Structures are given as structure tokens and as C-alpha cells.
XYZ file of C-alpha atoms in Angstrom:
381
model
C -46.495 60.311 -96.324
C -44.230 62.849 -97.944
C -40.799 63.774 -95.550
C -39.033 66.844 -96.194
C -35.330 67.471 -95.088
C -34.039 67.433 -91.187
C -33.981 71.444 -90.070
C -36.435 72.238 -92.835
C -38.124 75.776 -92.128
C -41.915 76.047 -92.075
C -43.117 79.146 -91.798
C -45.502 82.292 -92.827
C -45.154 85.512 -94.190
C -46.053 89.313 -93.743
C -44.614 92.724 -94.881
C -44.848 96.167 -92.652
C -46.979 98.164 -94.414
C -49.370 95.695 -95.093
C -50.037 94.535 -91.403
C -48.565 96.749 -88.929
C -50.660 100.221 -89.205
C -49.766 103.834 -88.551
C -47.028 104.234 -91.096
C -46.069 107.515 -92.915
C -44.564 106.276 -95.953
C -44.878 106.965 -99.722
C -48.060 104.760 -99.945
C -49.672 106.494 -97.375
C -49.470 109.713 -99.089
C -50.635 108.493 -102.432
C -53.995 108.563 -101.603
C -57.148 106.783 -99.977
C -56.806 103.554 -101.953
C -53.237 103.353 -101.309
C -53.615 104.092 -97.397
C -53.988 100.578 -95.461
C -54.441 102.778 -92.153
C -54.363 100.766 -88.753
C -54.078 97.358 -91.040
C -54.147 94.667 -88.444
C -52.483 96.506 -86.043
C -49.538 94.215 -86.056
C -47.696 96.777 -84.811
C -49.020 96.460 -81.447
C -50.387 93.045 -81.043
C -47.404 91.379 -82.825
C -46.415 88.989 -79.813
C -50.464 87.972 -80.160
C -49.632 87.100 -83.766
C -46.424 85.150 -83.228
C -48.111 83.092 -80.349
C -50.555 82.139 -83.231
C -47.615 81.442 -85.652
C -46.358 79.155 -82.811
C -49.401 77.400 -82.329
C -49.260 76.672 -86.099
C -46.026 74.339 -85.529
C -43.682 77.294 -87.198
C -40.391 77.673 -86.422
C -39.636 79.933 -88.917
C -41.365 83.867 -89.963
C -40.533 86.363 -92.114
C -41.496 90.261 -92.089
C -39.723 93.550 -93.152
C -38.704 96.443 -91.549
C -40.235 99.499 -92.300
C -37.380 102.617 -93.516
C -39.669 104.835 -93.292
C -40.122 104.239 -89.609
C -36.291 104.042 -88.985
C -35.150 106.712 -90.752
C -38.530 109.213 -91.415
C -35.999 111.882 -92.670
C -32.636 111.799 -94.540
C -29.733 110.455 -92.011
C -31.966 110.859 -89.226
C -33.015 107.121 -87.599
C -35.686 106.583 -84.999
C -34.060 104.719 -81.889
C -37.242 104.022 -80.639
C -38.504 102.672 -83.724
C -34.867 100.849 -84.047
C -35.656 99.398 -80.474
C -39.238 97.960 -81.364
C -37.856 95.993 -84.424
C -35.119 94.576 -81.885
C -38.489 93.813 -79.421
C -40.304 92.406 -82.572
C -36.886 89.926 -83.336
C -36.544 88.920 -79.602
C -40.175 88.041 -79.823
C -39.785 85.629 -82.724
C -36.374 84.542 -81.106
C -38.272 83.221 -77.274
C -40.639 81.468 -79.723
C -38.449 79.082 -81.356
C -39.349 81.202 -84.741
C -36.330 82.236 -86.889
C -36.494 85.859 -88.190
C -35.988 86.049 -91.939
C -36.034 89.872 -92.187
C -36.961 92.213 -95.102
C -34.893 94.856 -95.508
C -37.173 96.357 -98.166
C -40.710 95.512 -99.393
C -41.848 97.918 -101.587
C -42.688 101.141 -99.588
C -40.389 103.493 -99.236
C -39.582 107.140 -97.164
C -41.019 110.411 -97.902
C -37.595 111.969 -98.373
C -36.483 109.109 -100.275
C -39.086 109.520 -102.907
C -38.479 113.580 -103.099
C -35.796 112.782 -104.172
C -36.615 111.140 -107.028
C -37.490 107.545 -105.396
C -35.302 104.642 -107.028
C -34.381 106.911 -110.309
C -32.229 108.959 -108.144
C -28.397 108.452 -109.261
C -27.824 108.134 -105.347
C -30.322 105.714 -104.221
C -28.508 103.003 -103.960
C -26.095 103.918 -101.229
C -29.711 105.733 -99.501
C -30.641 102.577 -99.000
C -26.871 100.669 -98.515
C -26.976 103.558 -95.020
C -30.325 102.396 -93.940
C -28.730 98.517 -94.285
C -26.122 99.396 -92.617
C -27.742 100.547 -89.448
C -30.174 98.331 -89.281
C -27.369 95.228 -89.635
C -25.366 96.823 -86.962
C -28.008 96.954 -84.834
C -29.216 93.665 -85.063
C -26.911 91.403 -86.259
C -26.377 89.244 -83.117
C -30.166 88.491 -83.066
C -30.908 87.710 -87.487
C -29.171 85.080 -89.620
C -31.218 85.530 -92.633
C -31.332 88.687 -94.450
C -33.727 89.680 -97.729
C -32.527 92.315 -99.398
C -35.149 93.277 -102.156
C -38.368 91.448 -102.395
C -39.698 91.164 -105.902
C -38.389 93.541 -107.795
C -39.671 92.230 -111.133
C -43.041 93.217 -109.657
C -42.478 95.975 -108.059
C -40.594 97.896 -110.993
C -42.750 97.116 -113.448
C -46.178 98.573 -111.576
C -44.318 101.421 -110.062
C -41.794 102.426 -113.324
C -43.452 101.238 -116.547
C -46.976 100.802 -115.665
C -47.427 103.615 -112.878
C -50.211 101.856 -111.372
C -48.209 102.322 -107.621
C -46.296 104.825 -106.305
C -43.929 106.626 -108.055
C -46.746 106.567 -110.108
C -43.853 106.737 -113.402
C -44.610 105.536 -116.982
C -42.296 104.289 -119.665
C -39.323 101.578 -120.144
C -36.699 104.139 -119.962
C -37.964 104.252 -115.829
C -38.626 100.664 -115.915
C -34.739 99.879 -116.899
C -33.252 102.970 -114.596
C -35.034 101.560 -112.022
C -34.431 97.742 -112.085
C -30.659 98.983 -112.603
C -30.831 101.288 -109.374
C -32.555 98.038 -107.747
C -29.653 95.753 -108.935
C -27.002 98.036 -107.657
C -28.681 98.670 -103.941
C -28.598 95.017 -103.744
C -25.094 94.389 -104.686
C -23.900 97.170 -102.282
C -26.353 95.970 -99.633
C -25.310 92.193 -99.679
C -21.368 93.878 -99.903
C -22.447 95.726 -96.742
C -23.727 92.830 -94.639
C -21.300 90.562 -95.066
C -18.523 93.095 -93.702
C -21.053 93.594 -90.739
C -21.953 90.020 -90.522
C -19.950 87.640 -92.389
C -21.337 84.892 -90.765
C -25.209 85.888 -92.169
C -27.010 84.774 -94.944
C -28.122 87.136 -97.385
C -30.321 86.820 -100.715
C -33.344 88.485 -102.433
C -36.778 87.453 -103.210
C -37.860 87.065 -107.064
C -41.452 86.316 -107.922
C -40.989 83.620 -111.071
C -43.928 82.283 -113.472
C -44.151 79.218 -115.158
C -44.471 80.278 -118.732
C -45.268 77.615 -120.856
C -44.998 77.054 -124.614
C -44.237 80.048 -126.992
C -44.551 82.584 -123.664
C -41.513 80.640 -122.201
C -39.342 81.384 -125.356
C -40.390 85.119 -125.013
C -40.775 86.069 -121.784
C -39.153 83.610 -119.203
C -35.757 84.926 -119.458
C -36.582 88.882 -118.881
C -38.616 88.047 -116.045
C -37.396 85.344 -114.253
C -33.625 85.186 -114.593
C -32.471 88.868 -115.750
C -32.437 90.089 -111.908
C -31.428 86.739 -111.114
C -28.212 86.747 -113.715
C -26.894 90.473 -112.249
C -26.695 89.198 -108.564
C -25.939 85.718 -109.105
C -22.716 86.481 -107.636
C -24.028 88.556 -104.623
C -26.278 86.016 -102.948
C -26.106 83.259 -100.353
C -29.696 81.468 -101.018
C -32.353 82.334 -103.755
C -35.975 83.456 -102.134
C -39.004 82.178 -104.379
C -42.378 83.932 -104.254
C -44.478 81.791 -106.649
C -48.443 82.695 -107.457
C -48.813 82.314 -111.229
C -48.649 80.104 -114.521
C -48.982 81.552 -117.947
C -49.693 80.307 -121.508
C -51.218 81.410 -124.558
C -54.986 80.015 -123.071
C -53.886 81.430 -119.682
C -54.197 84.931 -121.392
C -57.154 84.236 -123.223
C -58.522 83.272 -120.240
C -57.537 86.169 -118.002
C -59.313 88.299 -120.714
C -62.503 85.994 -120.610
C -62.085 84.715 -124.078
C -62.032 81.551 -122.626
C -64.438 80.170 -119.309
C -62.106 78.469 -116.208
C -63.573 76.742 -113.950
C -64.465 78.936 -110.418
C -63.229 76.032 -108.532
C -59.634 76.382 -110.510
C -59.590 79.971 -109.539
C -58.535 82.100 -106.305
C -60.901 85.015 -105.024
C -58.651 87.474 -106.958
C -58.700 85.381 -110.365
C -56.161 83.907 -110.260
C -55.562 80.376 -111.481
C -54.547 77.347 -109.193
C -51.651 75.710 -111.037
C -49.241 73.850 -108.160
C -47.143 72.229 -110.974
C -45.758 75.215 -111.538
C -44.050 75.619 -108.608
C -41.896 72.875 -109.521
C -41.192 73.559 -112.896
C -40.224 77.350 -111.536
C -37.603 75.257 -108.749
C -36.268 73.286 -110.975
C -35.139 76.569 -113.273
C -33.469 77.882 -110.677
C -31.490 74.626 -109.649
C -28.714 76.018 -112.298
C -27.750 78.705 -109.859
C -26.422 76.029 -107.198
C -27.919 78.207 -104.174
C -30.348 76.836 -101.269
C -33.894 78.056 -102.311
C -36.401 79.230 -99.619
C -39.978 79.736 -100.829
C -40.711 82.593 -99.015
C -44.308 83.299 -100.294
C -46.885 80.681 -101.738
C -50.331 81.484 -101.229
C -54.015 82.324 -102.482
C -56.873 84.350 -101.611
C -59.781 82.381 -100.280
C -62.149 84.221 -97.670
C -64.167 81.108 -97.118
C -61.258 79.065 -97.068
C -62.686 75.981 -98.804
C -59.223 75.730 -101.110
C -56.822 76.072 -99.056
C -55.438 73.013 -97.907
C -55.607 71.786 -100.895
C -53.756 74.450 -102.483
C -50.951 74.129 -99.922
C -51.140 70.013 -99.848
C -50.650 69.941 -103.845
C -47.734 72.794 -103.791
C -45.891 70.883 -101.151
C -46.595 67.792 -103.208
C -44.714 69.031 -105.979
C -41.880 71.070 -103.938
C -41.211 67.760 -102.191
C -40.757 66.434 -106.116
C -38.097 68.462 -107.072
C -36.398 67.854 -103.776
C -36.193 64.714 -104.765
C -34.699 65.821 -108.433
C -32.149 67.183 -105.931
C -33.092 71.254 -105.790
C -31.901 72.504 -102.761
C -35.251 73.718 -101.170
C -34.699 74.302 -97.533
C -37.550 76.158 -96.278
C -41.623 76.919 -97.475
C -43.314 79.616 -96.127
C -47.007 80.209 -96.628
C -48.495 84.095 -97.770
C -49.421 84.864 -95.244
C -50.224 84.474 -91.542
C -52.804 87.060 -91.764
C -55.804 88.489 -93.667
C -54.056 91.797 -94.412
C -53.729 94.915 -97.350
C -53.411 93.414 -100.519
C -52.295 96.841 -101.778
C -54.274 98.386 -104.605
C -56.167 95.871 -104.202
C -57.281 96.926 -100.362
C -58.333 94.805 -97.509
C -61.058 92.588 -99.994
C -58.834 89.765 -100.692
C -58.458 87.269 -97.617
C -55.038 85.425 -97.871
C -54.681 84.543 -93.852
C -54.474 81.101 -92.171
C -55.937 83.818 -89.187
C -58.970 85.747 -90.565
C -59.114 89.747 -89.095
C -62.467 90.528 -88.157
C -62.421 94.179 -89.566
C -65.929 95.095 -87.823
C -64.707 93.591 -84.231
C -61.578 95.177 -82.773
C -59.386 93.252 -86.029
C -60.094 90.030 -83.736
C -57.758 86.992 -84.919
C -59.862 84.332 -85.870
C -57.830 80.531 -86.640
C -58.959 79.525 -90.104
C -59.489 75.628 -90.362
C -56.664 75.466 -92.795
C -54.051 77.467 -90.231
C -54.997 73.639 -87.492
C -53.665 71.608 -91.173
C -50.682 73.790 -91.906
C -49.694 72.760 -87.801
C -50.272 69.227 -88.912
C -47.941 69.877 -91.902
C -45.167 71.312 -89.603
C -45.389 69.326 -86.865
C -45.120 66.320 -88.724
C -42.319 67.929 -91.504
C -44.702 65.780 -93.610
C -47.521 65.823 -96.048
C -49.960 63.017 -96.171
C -50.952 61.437 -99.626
């Protein structure tokens, strides 16, 4: 049996838009496949959810706030919306659950984007308002605060590639935008401490394990450029980690060369839980506690699950041992939800949402391990 650390977190993850339902944001206005509609309905049955997330041994969950519910036009914030999100804390709060809230995942107000989204000269200090209200508003009730989460995704797809709203093209965007990005953190993490000096603020970077000639090329621009702006404007690093990429990895993703379907997640991807310690062990130079705040795979008949979270927790516990500071693992995500583009298709939820029956919660096998896990703060081997 595999220990991890006194007070470590366990927990799961979700984001507003793709959950919640009913929100009015840029997505939503992009277009049918960009509109998750009622989601799960999180919204409304979120104290259903967190009983769930209890059940699961958790004592930890993160979500995000949605701006565009808070502040639907420019300076002009929602106090009803303002006092769900303070309903939605207290609920994780009489649960035993710590809140680790997202100020910002990816979707963003109308207004905001009129005005020219993230490339506007001004959107920093947009978003340092929004911050700022939302910390004053809450900051007897959240000890954890996210800033940005992913923004080495995010840019990329929304500013070079213009797959997601903005819907921009071209690395001129790409590098205003992860600029913009770098700035609203700075001046948000500036912002919360004056509010809160007592919180803990960080962002959330999505790293790959590049191996061999890739990790020469690539590793530094993705992993580590965000990482190297902010490293002095952050209290813990977050760690989203899904991939691993090599030379053969690309053939492979362009079906030059077969991998096995068992080595594979619903959406392709390949199973490599390795990497997850190579990618902790890059960021022990920083000297910051690490949370892995997303770790997960789509599965809809959930027959790789636990081993998928068994073998990443394996090699987490590894590089606690090697003495990174990894205080917390949190598994994407509680529930089936919308995978963006992507839609509802892909199933990453220890609770399956019966689309065709009322979105009826549904305990996957895996979600009765992943208690085991946390209850215990142990792994078998």
C-alpha cells in the first residue's frame, strides 16, 4: 500500500459552462456545436452533486465561476447570481469539501468579447474588476484561488488555430493574447492578495511529456513559457496532465502507426501515466506546492478507469517520494459533462448523466474505487 501525505486533498473537478446549463456567454452564441444548453443542470442540482462527491471520500472540489453570469454587461454584476456562487461555496463548505475556485475557464462575457475578447489593450484590468468583486465577496468562505486555467490550450485553439471562440487565426493573436493572459494574471494574483493576503492563489497549466527530439523543441514554449512570466506571482502551481508526445506518438495520432485500442481513451488519446511524473518532476525547479487539478480520460463503459487512476497515482506517489511537493490530486471530472467542441459524446464522469432520463446521476463502478482511494489516502499495489 502506497500512503500519500497527512491533509492531502482528494478531489474532482468541473468548470461552469460545461456542467451548470443556461448560460449566455460567448460559447453560447457561437453556434449549435458550441451551445452545451441545460448541460447537467449543475446549476440547480449542485447540492445533489456534492452529496455524491462526498460519498466518494472527497474533501476537496474544484469549479469556476461563471463572469458572464456575474457581470452579463460591462460594470454591471448580478447579486443574485453573486449570491448563488456564495450558496454553491457554503454547500461545499457543510460538506467537509474545500472550494478551489476558478476564476476563469475559458468562456467569457458577451461585452467582453465586443470588445475585442483578450486582444483588447484593456482586458486585463476587465477581468482584474470582475476578481475583485468576486474576492470581496467571498473571501471569508475560499482559501484557494485559480486564476487562469490552461492558457496554453486555450490561446492556442481560440488565437492561432480559431477552432473556438474568438474564432482568430495567426501567431501575431496567439502572442497578444498569451501576453494579455499573462498580465490579467499578474494583476489578478496582485489583487487578491490585497483582498486576501491570507489566500492562496496560482494558475492551472496543462504540461506534456515530450520525449526525445520533441522535448528539445517544444517543451520549453509550452510548458514553462507561461510558467517563467508568473513564476513570481503564484503561491502553488495547478497541473492538468492528459498527454505524452514523441516522434511515434505523432505518427500514431495520424495513423501511420496502429496503437493498441486498449492503450487508448474513447477520444484517442493515449494512456501514458509515466508521464505524469516526468511532467512533476519538471516543475519541482519552481519550489511551489503542486496540486493536480485535472487527470482524467474518457471511458463511457468505464472498463479503464481504475486503472488509469491506480497507475497515475502510482507514479505521483513516486515523485513524492523524489521530494515534489504534490499536495493534492483531483480527478476530471465528477461528471459526464460538455467536452466542448467535442459535445456531450465523450464520457469522462465517475457519475454517468443519463441524457435520455431527466440527466439522472448514475455512480460509475470506478467513482465506489476512487472512495476507496480517499478514504484510505492510499493506493493498493
Amino acid at each position: 500500500m502506497l500512503k500519500f501525505p497527512d491533509k492531502f486533498y482528494w478531489g474532482t473537478a468541473t468548470s461552469a459552462y460545461q456542467v451548470e446549463g443556461g448560460i449566455n456567454n460567448d460559447w453560447f452564441v457561437a453556434g449549435k456545436k458550441y451551445d452545451a444548453g441545460l448541460a447537467c443542470d449543475h446549476y440547480h442540482r449542485f447540492e445533489e452533486d456534492f452529496d455524491l462527491a462526498k460519498n466518494m471520500n472527497n474533501n476537496a472540489h474544484r469549479f469556476s465561476i461563471e463572469w458572464a453570469r456575474i457581470e452579463p454587461g460591462e460594470g454591471k454584476f448580478d447579486e443574485k447570481e453573486i449570491e448563488h456562487y456564495k450558496k454553491v461555496i457554503l454547500a461545499l463548505k457543510q460538506r467537509g469539501l474545500e472550494p478551489f475556485v476558478t476564476l476563469y475557464h475559458w468562456t467569457l462575457p458577451i461585452w467582453f468579447t465586443e470588445k475585442g475578447g483578450w486582444l483588447n489593450k484593456d482586458a486585463p484590468k476587465y477581468f482584474e474588476r470582475f476578481v475583485e468583486k468576486i474576492v470581496l465577496e467571498y473571501r471569508d468562505l475560499v482559501k484557494f484561488w485559480i486564476t487562469l486555467n490552461e492558457p496554453n490550450i486555450y490561446a492556442p485553439h481560440s488565437y492561432l488555430q480559431g477552432s473556438w471562440p474568438p474564432f482568430k487565426r495567426g501567431f501575431g493573436n496567439l502572442g497578444n493574447a498569451m501576453r494579455q493572459l499573462v498580465e490579467a494574471h499578474k494583476l489578478a494574483f496582485d489583487k487578491i492578495h490585497k483582498i486576501s493576503p491570507e489566500s492562496h492563489v496560482g494558475f492551472v497549466t496543462d504540461n506534456i511529456w515530450y520525449k526525445g527530439i520533441l522535448k528539445v523543441f517544444i517543451d520549453y514554449k509550452w510548458n514553462h513559457w507561461f510558467l517563467d512570466k508568473v513564476k513570481d506571482y503564484q503561491d502553488f502551481i495547478g497541473l492538468n496532465y492528459y498527454f505524452t508526445h514523441s516522434i511515434f506518438g505523432f505518427l500514431k495520432l495520424l495513423h501511420l502507426i496502429k496503437v493498441k485500442k486498449e492503450n487508448k481513451t474513447d477520444m484517442g488519446f493515449l494512456i501514458c501515466p509515466e508521464g505524469i511524473y516526468h511532467v512533476l518532476k519538471d516543475l519541482k525547479k519552481y519550489n511551489k506546492p503542486i496540486y493536480i487539478l485535472e487527470n482524467g480520460l474518457a471511458d463511457a463503459k468505464d472498463g479503464k478507469r481504475v486503472k488509469f487512476i491506480i497507475d497515475h497515482l502510482k507514479w505521483t506517489h513516486k515523485a513524492i517520494e523524489e521530494g515534489v511537493d504534490v499536495r493534492g490530486y483531483f480527478y476530471w471530472s465528477l461528471l459526464d459533462n460538455f467536452e466542448w467542441d467535442k459535445g456531450f459524446g465523450p464520457r469522462f464522469g465517475l457519475i454517468a448523466i443519463d441524457y435520455e432520463d431527466n440527466l439522472r446521476r448514475i455512480p460509475r463502478p470506478s467513482s465506489r474505487i476512487y472512495a476507496e482511494i480517499c478514504g484510505n489516502n492510499a493506493i493498493n499495489i
